[in-house]
Coordinates of C-alpha atoms and ligand atoms in Angstrom, one line a residue:
M1010 CA 78.8 -20.3 -42.6
W1011 CA 79.6 -16.6 -42.1
A1012 CA 77.1 -14.6 -40.1
P1013 CA 77.3 -10.8 -39.2
V1014 CA 78.3 -10.0 -35.7
T1015 CA 75.8 -7.8 -33.9
W1016 CA 76.2 -5.7 -30.8
L1017 CA 74.3 -8.4 -28.9
D1018 CA 76.9 -11.0 -30.0
T1019 CA 79.6 -8.8 -28.7
V1020 CA 77.9 -8.3 -25.4
E1021 CA 77.2 -12.1 -25.1
A1022 CA 80.9 -12.9 -25.9
A1023 CA 82.0 -10.4 -23.2
L1024 CA 79.6 -11.9 -20.7
S1025 CA 81.0 -15.4 -21.2
E1026 CA 84.3 -14.3 -19.6
P1027 CA 84.6 -15.6 -16.0
G1028 CA 83.2 -13.0 -13.5
A1029 CA 82.0 -10.7 -16.3
R1030 CA 78.9 -8.6 -15.6
L1031 CA 76.8 -6.3 -17.7
V1032 CA 75.6 -3.2 -15.9
A1033 CA 74.2 -0.9 -18.5
M1034 CA 75.0 -1.2 -22.2
V1035 CA 72.3 -0.7 -24.7
D1036 CA 72.5 0.2 -28.3
T1037 CA 69.6 2.6 -28.6
P1038 CA 68.3 5.4 -30.8
F1039 CA 66.9 7.1 -27.8
E1040 CA 68.3 9.7 -25.4
V1041 CA 67.8 9.5 -21.7
R1042 CA 67.4 12.6 -19.5
P1043 CA 66.5 12.8 -15.8
L1044 CA 63.1 13.9 -14.7
D1045 CA 63.4 17.4 -13.4
E1046 CA 61.7 20.8 -13.8
S1047 CA 63.3 21.2 -17.3
T1048 CA 61.9 17.9 -18.5
W1049 CA 58.6 18.1 -16.6
P1050 CA 56.7 19.5 -19.6
A1051 CA 57.7 16.6 -21.9
F1052 CA 56.9 14.1 -19.1
A1053 CA 53.5 15.7 -18.5
A1054 CA 52.7 15.7 -22.2
L1055 CA 53.3 11.9 -22.3
V1056 CA 51.2 11.3 -19.2
E1057 CA 48.4 13.4 -20.6
A1058 CA 48.5 11.7 -24.0
N1059 CA 48.1 8.4 -22.1
N1060 CA 45.1 9.5 -20.0
G1061 CA 47.1 10.2 -16.8
I1062 CA 48.3 6.5 -16.7
F1063 CA 45.7 4.1 -15.4
G1064 CA 43.2 6.9 -15.5
G1065 CA 45.3 9.4 -13.5
C1066 CA 48.0 7.8 -11.4
W1067 CA 50.6 10.3 -12.7
C1068 CA 53.3 7.9 -11.5
I1069 CA 52.6 8.7 -7.8
G1070 CA 51.3 5.3 -6.8
F1071 CA 54.7 3.9 -5.6
H1072 CA 55.5 7.0 -3.4
P1073 CA 54.7 6.9 0.3
E1074 CA 51.6 9.1 0.0
G1075 CA 50.1 7.0 -2.9
T1076 CA 47.4 8.3 -5.2
A1077 CA 45.0 11.0 -4.1
G1078 CA 41.3 11.3 -5.0
S1079 CA 41.8 12.8 -8.5
A1080 CA 44.1 12.9 -11.4
T1081 CA 44.6 16.6 -10.9
A1082 CA 45.7 16.1 -7.3
N1083 CA 48.1 13.3 -8.4
R1084 CA 49.6 15.6 -11.0
D1085 CA 50.1 18.3 -8.4
R1086 CA 51.7 15.8 -6.0
K1087 CA 54.1 14.7 -8.7
L1088 CA 55.0 18.2 -9.7
E1089 CA 55.6 19.1 -6.0
R1090 CA 58.0 16.1 -5.8
V1091 CA 59.8 17.1 -9.0
R1092 CA 60.3 20.7 -7.6
A1093 CA 61.6 19.3 -4.3
G1094 CA 63.9 16.7 -6.0
T1095 CA 62.1 13.8 -4.2
T1096 CA 61.2 11.8 -7.3
H1097 CA 63.5 10.2 -9.8
A1098 CA 63.1 8.8 -13.3
A1099 CA 65.1 8.2 -16.4
L1100 CA 63.0 9.7 -19.2
V1101 CA 63.4 8.3 -22.7
F1102 CA 63.3 10.9 -25.5
E1103 CA 62.8 10.5 -29.2
G1104 CA 63.8 13.9 -30.4
D1105 CA 62.0 16.4 -28.2
A1106 CA 59.2 14.0 -27.3
C1107 CA 59.3 11.9 -24.1
V1108 CA 58.1 8.4 -25.1
G1109 CA 58.6 6.5 -21.8
W1110 CA 60.4 6.4 -18.5
C1111 CA 61.9 4.2 -15.8
Q1112 CA 61.2 5.4 -12.2
F1113 CA 63.8 4.7 -9.5
G1114 CA 64.6 5.8 -6.0
A1115 CA 65.6 4.9 -2.5
P1116 CA 63.2 2.4 -0.8
E1117 CA 61.9 5.1 1.5
E1118 CA 61.0 7.2 -1.6
L1119 CA 59.2 4.2 -3.2
P1120 CA 57.8 1.9 -0.5
R1121 CA 54.5 0.9 -2.2
I1122 CA 55.8 -1.8 -4.6
K1123 CA 53.6 -4.6 -5.8
N1124 CA 53.5 -7.7 -3.6
R1125 CA 54.9 -5.6 -0.8
V1126 CA 53.7 -7.9 2.0
A1127 CA 55.5 -11.0 0.5
Y1128 CA 58.5 -8.8 -0.3
E1129 CA 58.8 -7.6 3.3
K1130 CA 58.4 -11.1 4.7
G1131 CA 61.5 -12.4 2.9
M1132 CA 63.6 -9.2 3.0
T1133 CA 66.9 -9.4 4.8
D1134 CA 69.0 -6.6 3.4
P1135 CA 67.3 -3.6 2.0
P1136 CA 68.7 -2.3 -1.4
D1137 CA 70.2 1.1 -1.8
W1138 CA 67.9 1.7 -4.8
R1139 CA 64.8 0.2 -6.3
I1140 CA 63.3 0.4 -9.8
A1141 CA 59.6 1.1 -9.6
C1142 CA 57.4 2.0 -12.6
N1143 CA 58.4 1.2 -16.2
Y1144 CA 56.4 2.8 -18.9
A1145 CA 56.4 3.1 -22.7
G1146 CA 53.8 5.3 -24.3
K1147 CA 51.1 3.8 -26.5
G1148 CA 52.4 3.8 -30.1
H1149 CA 56.0 3.4 -28.8
R1150 CA 56.0 -0.1 -27.5
R1151 CA 58.1 -3.1 -28.6
Q1152 CA 60.8 -0.6 -29.8
G1153 CA 63.2 -0.8 -26.9
V1154 CA 61.9 2.2 -24.9
A1155 CA 61.6 0.3 -21.6
T1156 CA 65.1 -1.2 -22.2
A1157 CA 66.6 2.2 -22.8
G1158 CA 64.8 3.6 -19.7
L1159 CA 66.1 0.9 -17.4
S1160 CA 69.6 1.2 -18.8
G1161 CA 69.4 5.0 -18.4
A1162 CA 68.1 4.6 -14.8
L1163 CA 71.2 2.5 -14.0
D1164 CA 73.4 5.2 -15.5
L1165 CA 71.7 7.8 -13.4
I1166 CA 72.1 5.7 -10.3
A1167 CA 75.8 5.3 -11.0
G1168 CA 76.0 9.1 -11.1
L1169 CA 74.2 9.3 -7.8
G1170 CA 76.8 7.0 -6.0
G1171 CA 75.7 3.5 -7.2
G1172 CA 74.9 0.7 -4.9
R1173 CA 72.7 -2.4 -4.9
V1174 CA 69.6 -2.0 -7.1
E1175 CA 66.5 -4.1 -6.9
G1176 CA 63.7 -4.6 -9.4
Y1177 CA 60.4 -6.5 -9.2
P1178 CA 59.6 -7.6 -12.7
E1179 CA 57.4 -10.3 -14.2
D1180 CA 57.8 -12.6 -17.1
A1181 CA 56.3 -10.9 -20.2
A1182 CA 55.1 -14.3 -21.4
S1183 CA 52.9 -14.7 -18.3
V1184 CA 51.5 -11.2 -17.8
P1185 CA 49.9 -8.9 -20.4
A1186 CA 52.3 -6.1 -21.2
G1187 CA 49.7 -3.5 -20.2
F1188 CA 50.1 -4.8 -16.6
L1189 CA 53.8 -5.2 -16.4
F1190 CA 54.0 -2.3 -14.0
H1191 CA 57.6 -3.0 -12.9
G1192 CA 58.6 -4.0 -16.5
A1193 CA 59.6 -7.3 -18.1
L1194 CA 61.9 -9.8 -16.4
S1195 CA 64.0 -10.3 -19.6
T1196 CA 64.8 -6.6 -19.7
Y1197 CA 66.3 -6.7 -16.2
E1198 CA 68.2 -9.9 -16.9
R1199 CA 69.6 -8.5 -20.2
L1200 CA 71.0 -5.6 -18.2
G1201 CA 72.8 -7.8 -15.6
F1202 CA 70.2 -8.3 -12.9
E1203 CA 70.0 -11.7 -11.2
R1204 CA 67.0 -13.5 -9.7
D1205 CA 66.8 -13.5 -5.9
R1206 CA 63.4 -14.8 -4.9
K1207 CA 59.8 -15.0 -6.0
I1208 CA 57.2 -12.7 -4.3
G1209 CA 54.2 -13.3 -6.5
K1210 CA 52.8 -15.8 -8.9
H1211 CA 55.0 -14.3 -11.7
R1212 CA 56.9 -11.6 -9.8
W1213 CA 60.6 -11.9 -9.0
V1214 CA 62.9 -9.8 -6.8
V1215 CA 66.0 -9.3 -9.0
S1216 CA 69.1 -7.3 -8.1
T1217 CA 72.4 -6.0 -9.4
R1218 CA 75.2 -3.9 -8.1
V1219 CA 76.1 -0.6 -9.8
D1220 CA 79.5 1.0 -9.5
P1221 CA 79.6 4.8 -8.9
T1222 CA 80.8 7.0 -11.7
Ligands
LIG1395 C1 56.0 -3.4 -20.2 C2 56.4 -2.2 -21.0 C3 57.1 -1.2 -20.1 C4 57.4 -2.7 -22.1 O1 57.9 -1.6 -22.8 P1 58.6 -1.7 -24.2 O2 59.2 -0.4 -24.5 O3 57.5 -2.1 -25.2 O4 59.6 -2.9 -24.0 P2 60.9 -3.2 -24.8 O5 60.6 -2.9 -26.3 O6 62.1 -2.4 -24.3 O7 61.0 -4.7 -24.6 C5 61.5 -5.2 -23.3 C6 61.3 -6.7 -23.3 O8 59.9 -6.9 -23.0 C7 59.3 -7.8 -24.0 N1 58.0 -7.4 -24.3 C8 57.5 -6.1 -24.3 N2 56.2 -6.1 -24.7 C9 55.9 -7.4 -24.8 C10 54.7 -8.0 -25.1 N3 53.6 -7.3 -25.4 N4 54.7 -9.4 -25.2 C11 55.8 -10.1 -24.9 N5 57.0 -9.5 -24.6 C12 57.0 -8.2 -24.5 C13 60.2 -7.6 -25.2 O9 60.2 -8.7 -26.1 C14 61.6 -7.4 -24.6 O10 62.1 -8.7 -24.3 P3 63.7 -9.0 -24.5 O11 64.4 -8.0 -23.5 O12 63.8 -10.4 -24.1 O13 64.0 -8.7 -25.9 C15 55.2 -1.5 -21.8 O14 54.5 -2.5 -22.4 C16 54.3 -0.7 -20.9 O15 54.5 0.4 -20.7 N6 53.3 -1.4 -20.3 C17 52.4 -0.7 -19.4 C18 53.1 -0.8 -18.0 C19 52.5 0.4 -17.1 O16 51.4 0.7 -17.2 N7 53.4 0.9 -16.3 C20 53.1 2.1 -15.5 C21 52.1 1.8 -14.4 S1 52.9 1.5 -12.9

């Protein structure tokens, strides 16, 4: 019986070739832009519309300094990093509105990952980059925002010289989506990451290699 060929069929066929690898290829209605001073207002509007993220984290929790005593202090810390160029994220835009993001950076920029003790116990070779926080704003979930964000982060990493990239996702079937801080395992696997080792009940270290562009 005839069936229409979708973009996913094409990707799966390409991946069945020996040695084939998918780095970042997502058919998406979204546009990805880096977090910087020009995109800060849109990012800040999304954070504010979502109560500061977990009551005021402002996406500072994975950075070395961690969260401060108040949401305002966290916002100030984040803005300071944006101005200094010491924080990285692929922001997902729908028109002019930022609807989600995927944070990434060098391990020194983002040391405070979940299950850090177990991670460090089994670590042999540190990655060049790691993916930290994945977020899709409320009202924009289950529409591919996180997938577009991760794909966009890999593109930005390619532009910054590429290298080995790690992520620390969990299986979305085992953990409520609201607590998938590092995103869903299936999203990473769809974009070419492979499982390395387990560092929590449901958390995996996954990695992929990104060529520079
Ligand atoms: C986890 C999260 C990022 C997913 O974002 P999303 O834009 O809805 O995800 P996508 O639509 O791109 O889907 C990605 C995958 O996750 C799966 N998924 C997403 N939400 C799911 C849910 N509620 N139940 C089961 N699977 C789910 C999708 O089915 C998809 O799987 P596939 O790749 O196999 O098709 C989002 O739910 C979120 O932001 N949660 C809060 C996490 C958070 O607070 N982060 C910041 C604090 S550090």
